[in-house]
């Protein structure tokens, strides 16, 4: 099976055995033949580690001690082993070619050519990872779905919070079960979905003068930072799986909130001025009560908006925007003549005082964005350190034979 160059490194721990919950197959091998047991492991795509007990019993495990530090127990007469491969993709491609050439191969080594590895609704994807060389495939959900059974629709960028994530275009699903792309920005604890962006120069366009209650999409299939707005139905589906609202300025020029004026508010804190009911920002007609900005959740120019009070407004011919920032050091240091009105999300009127510091209105190409955000439901703890002990660790290079 192996060629003349070393391809595999085996690391073994004596007097250790894995828990039977991960057992996938058992084989009889020649006495102490660790290479024979490794070959059985490579032929089973679920195998991530293996052990030899009593010198002749080879058992395959679907887990790995680096991901599950409680996997191993003390047991005389057993050796627990893991393997690493060099140039994983190239190695298995050569093995596949040997199989196709007629050399006896009990099974393809390219996992995703095998059937039945992934449950219904999942797609098999090969993995070539230096960090997890023992994994050879993953089962991924089709576009627009997530969850253990891939049956939960992704309605916003929050559906990607628990997986690998990079800011950019991602696929989500609307209430009509149509998959479409949106722009996502990921922070450590929140995933933001862009629903509107437009420039100072385009502030007079009808789509950006009207309330979000009006269905006025523009360029929703091709993101254009100077003029973009999702349909009302898509905004509603995104908001339904969100708990934050955010305004930014000139985001596309920096892709970094620290370089963009911004303010973030919790949707549950946005309430009517009369009655104190939680506001549906898409249907808002009037003013919200003041909301205090949390530390690190807002700034304008060099001014931190911590402890500032924010009021939003929206009318039929007035888009949702920050109407006023009040009651904090920002007001003392900045414009004191009520020119701190209309700072995010609208180009209603801005004085020279505002334009000096506020990125949204510094020139005709300045932009303002509206986002809905979902915070991470549960914090995933980093995997614990490998606490296995009490056994000697040995490593071998496996040459061809």
Coordinates of C-alpha atoms in Angstrom, one line a residue:
X1 CA 0.0 0.0 0.0
X2 CA 2.8 2.5 0.9
X3 CA 5.3 3.7 -1.6
X4 CA 9.1 3.9 -1.0
X5 CA 9.0 7.3 0.8
X6 CA 7.7 7.8 4.3
X7 CA 4.1 9.1 4.2
X8 CA 2.7 8.5 7.7
X9 CA 3.8 9.2 11.2
X10 CA 2.3 7.0 13.9
X11 CA 2.2 8.2 17.5
X12 CA 1.4 5.6 20.1
X13 CA 0.6 5.6 23.8
X14 CA 1.2 2.3 25.7
X15 CA -1.2 1.0 28.4
X16 CA -4.1 3.2 27.1
X17 CA -7.4 2.2 25.4
X18 CA -10.2 4.3 24.1
X19 CA -13.8 4.2 25.3
X20 CA -16.0 1.8 23.4
X21 CA -18.4 4.6 22.4
X22 CA -16.2 5.4 19.4
X23 CA -15.6 1.8 18.3
X24 CA -16.4 1.4 14.6
X25 CA -14.7 -1.9 13.6
X26 CA -12.5 -4.7 14.9
X27 CA -10.0 -6.8 13.0
X28 CA -7.6 -9.7 13.6
X29 CA -4.0 -8.8 12.7
X30 CA -0.6 -10.4 12.9
X31 CA 1.1 -10.1 16.3
X32 CA 1.9 -6.5 17.0
X33 CA 1.7 -5.4 13.3
X34 CA 0.8 -1.7 13.7
X35 CA 1.2 -1.0 10.0
X36 CA -1.5 -3.6 9.3
X37 CA -3.9 -1.9 11.8
X38 CA -3.1 1.5 10.3
X39 CA -4.1 0.2 6.8
X40 CA -7.5 -0.9 8.2
X41 CA -7.9 2.5 9.7
X42 CA -7.2 4.2 6.3
X43 CA -9.7 2.0 4.6
X44 CA -12.4 3.2 7.0
X45 CA -13.1 6.9 6.5
X46 CA -14.7 7.2 9.9
X47 CA -11.5 6.0 11.6
X48 CA -9.5 8.9 13.3
X49 CA -7.4 6.7 15.6
X50 CA -6.9 3.1 16.5
X51 CA -5.5 0.7 19.0
X52 CA -4.0 -2.8 19.3
X53 CA -4.9 -4.9 22.3
X54 CA -3.5 -8.3 23.1
X55 CA -1.1 -7.9 20.2
X56 CA -3.6 -9.2 17.6
X57 CA -6.8 -7.3 18.1
X58 CA -7.0 -4.1 15.9
X59 CA -9.8 -1.7 16.8
X60 CA -10.8 1.5 15.0
X61 CA -12.1 4.6 16.7
X62 CA -14.2 7.5 15.2
X63 CA -12.7 10.0 17.6
X64 CA -9.3 11.5 18.4
X65 CA -7.7 12.3 21.8
X66 CA -6.8 15.9 20.7
X67 CA -10.5 16.6 20.3
X68 CA -11.7 14.5 23.2
X69 CA -9.2 14.4 26.1
X70 CA -11.4 12.1 28.1
X71 CA -11.3 9.5 25.4
X72 CA -8.6 7.3 26.9
X73 CA -8.5 5.0 30.0
X74 CA -5.7 3.1 31.5
X75 CA -5.5 -0.5 30.3
X76 CA -2.7 -2.9 30.3
X77 CA -2.0 -4.8 27.1
X78 CA -3.3 -2.1 24.8
X79 CA -1.5 0.5 22.6
X80 CA -3.5 3.6 21.5
X81 CA -2.3 5.1 18.2
X82 CA -2.8 8.1 16.0
X83 CA -1.4 9.0 12.6
X84 CA -0.5 12.0 10.6
X85 CA 0.0 12.2 6.9
X86 CA 2.1 14.3 4.6
X87 CA 0.4 15.9 1.6
X88 CA -2.9 14.2 2.4
X89 CA -4.6 15.0 -1.0
X90 CA -1.6 13.8 -3.1
X91 CA -1.2 10.7 -1.0
X92 CA -4.8 9.5 -1.4
X93 CA -4.9 10.5 -5.0
X94 CA -1.9 8.1 -5.7
X95 CA -3.7 5.4 -3.7
X96 CA -6.8 5.9 -5.8
X97 CA -4.8 5.7 -9.0
X98 CA -3.3 2.4 -7.8
X99 CA -6.8 1.0 -7.1
X100 CA -8.0 2.1 -10.6
X101 CA -4.9 0.4 -12.1
X102 CA -6.1 -2.9 -10.9
X103 CA -4.1 -3.3 -7.7
X104 CA -6.0 -5.1 -5.1
X105 CA -7.8 -2.4 -3.0
X106 CA -10.6 -3.4 -0.6
X107 CA -12.0 0.2 -0.7
X108 CA -11.4 3.6 -2.3
X109 CA -9.3 5.9 -0.1
X110 CA -11.0 9.0 -1.4
X111 CA -13.8 9.1 1.2
X112 CA -16.3 11.1 -0.8
X113 CA -16.3 8.5 -3.5
X114 CA -17.8 6.1 -1.0
X115 CA -21.5 6.1 -0.3
X116 CA -23.4 6.3 3.0
X117 CA -20.9 8.4 4.9
X118 CA -23.2 11.4 5.2
X119 CA -26.8 11.3 6.4
X120 CA -29.7 12.5 4.4
X121 CA -29.6 16.2 3.4
X122 CA -25.8 16.4 3.9
X123 CA -23.0 16.6 1.3
X124 CA -19.6 14.9 1.7
X125 CA -16.6 17.3 1.4
X126 CA -13.0 16.1 1.4
X127 CA -10.7 17.7 4.1
X128 CA -7.0 18.4 3.7
X129 CA -6.2 20.0 7.1
X130 CA -2.8 20.4 8.6
X131 CA -4.4 21.1 12.0
X132 CA -6.6 18.0 11.9
X133 CA -4.8 15.5 9.6
X134 CA -6.7 12.6 11.0
X135 CA -10.0 13.9 9.4
X136 CA -10.5 13.0 5.8
X137 CA -14.0 14.2 5.1
X138 CA -16.8 16.3 6.6
X139 CA -20.6 16.2 6.1
X140 CA -21.9 19.7 5.2
X141 CA -25.3 21.1 4.8
X142 CA -26.6 22.3 1.4
X143 CA -26.9 26.0 0.7
X144 CA -29.3 27.7 3.0
X145 CA -29.5 25.0 5.7
X146 CA -27.8 24.2 9.0
X147 CA -28.4 22.1 12.1
X148 CA -27.5 18.5 13.0
X149 CA -29.9 17.2 10.4
X150 CA -29.4 20.0 7.9
X151 CA -33.1 20.8 8.1
X152 CA -32.9 24.3 9.8
X153 CA -33.0 27.1 7.3
X154 CA -30.3 29.8 7.6
X155 CA -32.3 33.0 7.7
X156 CA -29.4 35.4 8.4
X157 CA -25.7 35.5 8.8
X158 CA -26.2 34.3 12.4
X159 CA -26.6 30.8 10.9
X160 CA -22.8 30.8 10.3
X161 CA -21.7 31.8 13.8
X162 CA -20.8 28.4 14.9
X163 CA -18.7 27.4 11.9
X164 CA -15.7 28.7 10.0
X165 CA -16.6 32.3 9.0
X166 CA -15.1 35.1 7.0
X167 CA -16.8 38.4 6.3
X168 CA -18.2 38.5 2.7
X169 CA -21.0 37.1 0.7
X170 CA -22.9 34.1 2.2
X171 CA -26.1 32.3 1.2
X172 CA -29.2 32.5 3.3
X173 CA -32.9 31.6 2.8
X174 CA -35.9 33.9 2.8
X175 CA -39.5 33.1 3.9
X176 CA -40.3 31.9 0.4
X177 CA -37.6 29.2 0.7
X178 CA -35.5 31.0 -1.9
X179 CA -31.7 30.9 -1.4
X180 CA -30.0 34.2 -2.0
X181 CA -26.7 35.9 -1.1
X182 CA -26.2 38.6 1.5
X183 CA -23.1 40.3 2.9
X184 CA -22.1 39.2 6.4
X185 CA -19.7 40.8 8.8
X186 CA -18.5 38.7 11.7
X187 CA -17.4 39.9 15.1
X188 CA -16.4 37.5 17.9
X189 CA -19.8 37.4 19.4
X190 CA -22.2 38.8 16.7
X191 CA -22.9 38.1 13.0
X192 CA -24.2 41.1 11.1
X193 CA -26.4 40.9 8.0
X194 CA -26.4 43.9 5.7
X195 CA -29.9 45.0 4.6
X196 CA -29.2 48.5 3.3
X197 CA -26.3 50.7 2.1
X198 CA -26.3 53.9 0.1
X199 CA -24.1 57.0 -0.5
X200 CA -24.4 60.6 0.3
X201 CA -24.8 61.3 -3.4
X202 CA -27.7 58.8 -3.6
X203 CA -29.5 60.0 -0.6
X204 CA -32.2 61.7 -2.7
X205 CA -33.3 58.5 -4.4
X206 CA -36.8 57.4 -3.5
X207 CA -35.7 54.0 -2.1
X208 CA -33.6 55.7 0.5
X209 CA -36.0 58.5 1.5
X210 CA -38.9 56.1 2.3
X211 CA -39.7 54.1 5.5
X212 CA -38.5 50.5 5.7
X213 CA -42.2 49.6 5.9
X214 CA -42.2 50.3 2.1
X215 CA -41.1 47.5 -0.1
X216 CA -38.5 49.3 -2.2
X217 CA -35.6 46.9 -3.0
X218 CA -32.8 48.1 -5.2
X219 CA -29.8 46.0 -6.5
X220 CA -30.6 43.3 -4.0
X221 CA -29.1 40.6 -6.3
X222 CA -25.8 42.5 -6.8
X223 CA -24.4 44.3 -3.8
X224 CA -23.7 47.9 -4.7
X225 CA -22.6 49.9 -1.6
X226 CA -23.7 53.2 -3.1
X227 CA -27.3 52.0 -3.6
X228 CA -28.5 48.7 -2.1
X229 CA -31.7 47.7 -0.2
X230 CA -33.3 44.3 0.4
X231 CA -37.0 43.7 -0.1
X232 CA -39.2 44.2 2.9
X233 CA -39.9 40.5 3.1
X234 CA -36.2 39.6 3.2
X235 CA -35.6 42.3 5.8
X236 CA -38.3 40.8 7.9
X237 CA -36.9 37.3 7.7
X238 CA -33.4 38.5 8.7
X239 CA -34.8 40.6 11.6
X240 CA -36.8 37.7 12.9
X241 CA -33.5 35.8 13.6
X242 CA -31.7 38.9 14.9
X243 CA -31.4 40.7 18.3
X244 CA -29.2 43.7 17.3
X245 CA -29.4 46.6 15.0
X246 CA -26.3 48.5 13.7
X247 CA -25.5 51.6 11.6
X248 CA -22.1 52.1 10.0
X249 CA -20.3 54.6 7.8
X250 CA -18.0 53.8 4.9
X251 CA -17.8 50.2 5.9
X252 CA -16.9 49.0 2.4
X253 CA -13.7 51.2 2.4
X254 CA -12.3 49.5 5.5
X255 CA -14.1 46.2 6.3
X256 CA -13.3 47.1 9.8
X257 CA -15.6 48.6 12.4
X258 CA -12.7 50.3 14.2
X259 CA -12.3 52.4 11.0
X260 CA -16.0 53.1 10.6
X261 CA -18.3 55.4 12.6
X262 CA -20.9 53.0 14.0
X263 CA -23.5 52.4 16.6
X264 CA -25.0 49.1 17.8
X265 CA -28.3 48.7 19.7
X266 CA -30.2 45.8 21.1
X267 CA -33.6 45.5 19.3
X268 CA -35.3 44.6 22.6
X269 CA -34.2 48.0 24.0
X270 CA -35.9 49.9 21.2
X271 CA -39.3 51.0 22.7
X272 CA -42.0 53.4 22.0
X273 CA -42.0 56.7 23.8
X274 CA -45.6 56.1 24.9
X275 CA -46.5 52.8 26.5
X276 CA -42.9 51.4 26.4
X277 CA -43.7 48.6 24.0
X278 CA -40.8 47.0 22.0
X279 CA -40.5 48.7 18.6
X280 CA -40.7 46.8 15.3
X281 CA -38.2 49.0 13.5
X282 CA -39.5 48.0 10.1
X283 CA -43.0 49.4 11.0
X284 CA -41.9 52.3 13.2
X285 CA -43.7 55.5 12.5
X286 CA -42.4 58.1 14.9
X287 CA -39.7 58.2 17.6
X288 CA -38.2 55.6 19.9
X289 CA -37.4 56.3 23.5
X290 CA -33.7 57.0 24.3
X291 CA -31.4 54.0 24.5
X292 CA -28.0 54.1 26.3
X293 CA -25.0 52.9 24.2
X294 CA -23.0 50.2 25.8
X295 CA -19.2 50.4 26.1
X296 CA -17.5 49.6 22.8
X297 CA -20.7 49.7 20.8
X298 CA -20.4 53.0 19.1
X299 CA -18.2 55.9 18.0
X300 CA -18.2 59.0 15.8
X301 CA -14.8 60.1 14.6
X302 CA -12.6 60.2 17.7
X303 CA -15.6 60.3 20.1
X304 CA -16.6 57.1 22.0
X305 CA -20.4 57.0 22.3
X306 CA -20.3 55.0 25.5
X307 CA -23.1 56.2 27.8
X308 CA -24.6 58.3 25.1
X309 CA -28.4 58.2 24.7
X310 CA -29.6 57.4 21.2
X311 CA -33.0 58.1 19.7
X312 CA -34.2 56.6 16.4
X313 CA -36.9 57.9 14.1
X314 CA -38.8 56.9 11.0
X315 CA -41.7 58.4 9.1
X316 CA -43.3 57.6 5.7
X317 CA -40.8 59.9 3.9
X318 CA -38.0 59.6 6.4
X319 CA -35.9 56.4 6.6
X320 CA -35.0 54.7 9.8
X321 CA -32.0 56.5 11.3
X322 CA -30.4 57.9 14.4
X323 CA -32.3 61.1 15.1
X324 CA -30.3 62.4 18.1
X325 CA -27.3 61.6 20.3
X326 CA -27.7 63.1 23.7
X327 CA -26.5 63.3 27.3
X328 CA -22.8 62.4 27.0
X329 CA -19.3 63.9 26.5
X330 CA -19.8 63.7 22.8
X331 CA -22.3 66.6 23.0
X332 CA -20.0 68.7 25.1
X333 CA -17.0 68.3 22.9
X334 CA -18.8 68.3 19.5
X335 CA -21.5 70.4 17.9
X336 CA -23.5 72.2 20.6
X337 CA -26.1 73.8 18.3
X338 CA -28.3 70.8 17.8
X339 CA -26.3 69.8 14.7
X340 CA -25.8 66.4 16.2
X341 CA -29.2 65.4 14.7
X342 CA -29.5 62.8 11.8
X343 CA -26.1 61.2 12.3
X344 CA -26.6 57.7 10.9
X345 CA -28.9 56.2 8.3
X346 CA -30.2 59.4 6.7
X347 CA -28.9 62.4 4.7
X348 CA -31.6 64.8 5.7
X349 CA -29.4 67.7 6.7
X350 CA -25.9 68.1 7.9
X351 CA -23.9 71.1 8.8
X352 CA -20.2 71.7 8.3
X353 CA -19.7 70.9 11.9
X354 CA -21.0 67.4 11.4
X355 CA -19.1 66.8 8.2
X356 CA -15.7 67.5 9.9
X357 CA -15.9 64.3 11.9
X358 CA -18.7 62.1 10.7
X359 CA -17.6 59.6 8.0
X360 CA -21.1 59.1 6.6
X361 CA -21.2 62.7 5.2
X362 CA -17.6 63.7 4.5
X363 CA -18.1 63.6 0.7
X364 CA -20.5 62.5 -2.0
X365 CA -19.1 59.0 -2.0
X366 CA -19.5 58.5 1.8
X367 CA -21.9 55.7 2.6
X368 CA -24.1 54.6 5.5
X369 CA -25.2 51.1 6.2
X370 CA -28.0 49.4 8.1
X371 CA -27.4 45.8 9.5
X372 CA -29.3 43.3 11.7
X373 CA -27.2 41.1 14.0
X374 CA -27.5 37.9 15.8
X375 CA -25.4 37.3 18.9
X376 CA -23.8 33.9 19.6
X377 CA -26.3 31.8 21.5
X378 CA -23.7 29.9 23.4
X379 CA -20.0 30.4 23.8
X380 CA -18.0 27.4 22.5
X381 CA -15.2 26.7 24.9
X382 CA -11.8 26.0 23.4
X383 CA -11.0 22.3 23.5
X384 CA -9.3 21.3 26.7
X385 CA -5.6 20.4 26.7
X386 CA -4.6 16.8 26.2
X387 CA -4.6 15.6 29.7
X388 CA -3.7 11.9 29.0
X389 CA -0.8 10.7 31.0
X390 CA 0.8 7.7 32.5
X391 CA 1.8 6.1 29.2
X392 CA 5.0 6.4 27.2
X393 CA 4.6 8.1 23.8
X394 CA 6.5 6.7 20.8
X395 CA 6.5 7.8 17.1
X396 CA 7.4 5.9 14.0
X397 CA 7.9 6.9 10.3
X398 CA 6.1 4.4 8.1
X399 CA 8.1 3.7 4.9
X400 CA 6.8 1.7 2.0
X401 CA 6.9 -2.0 2.0

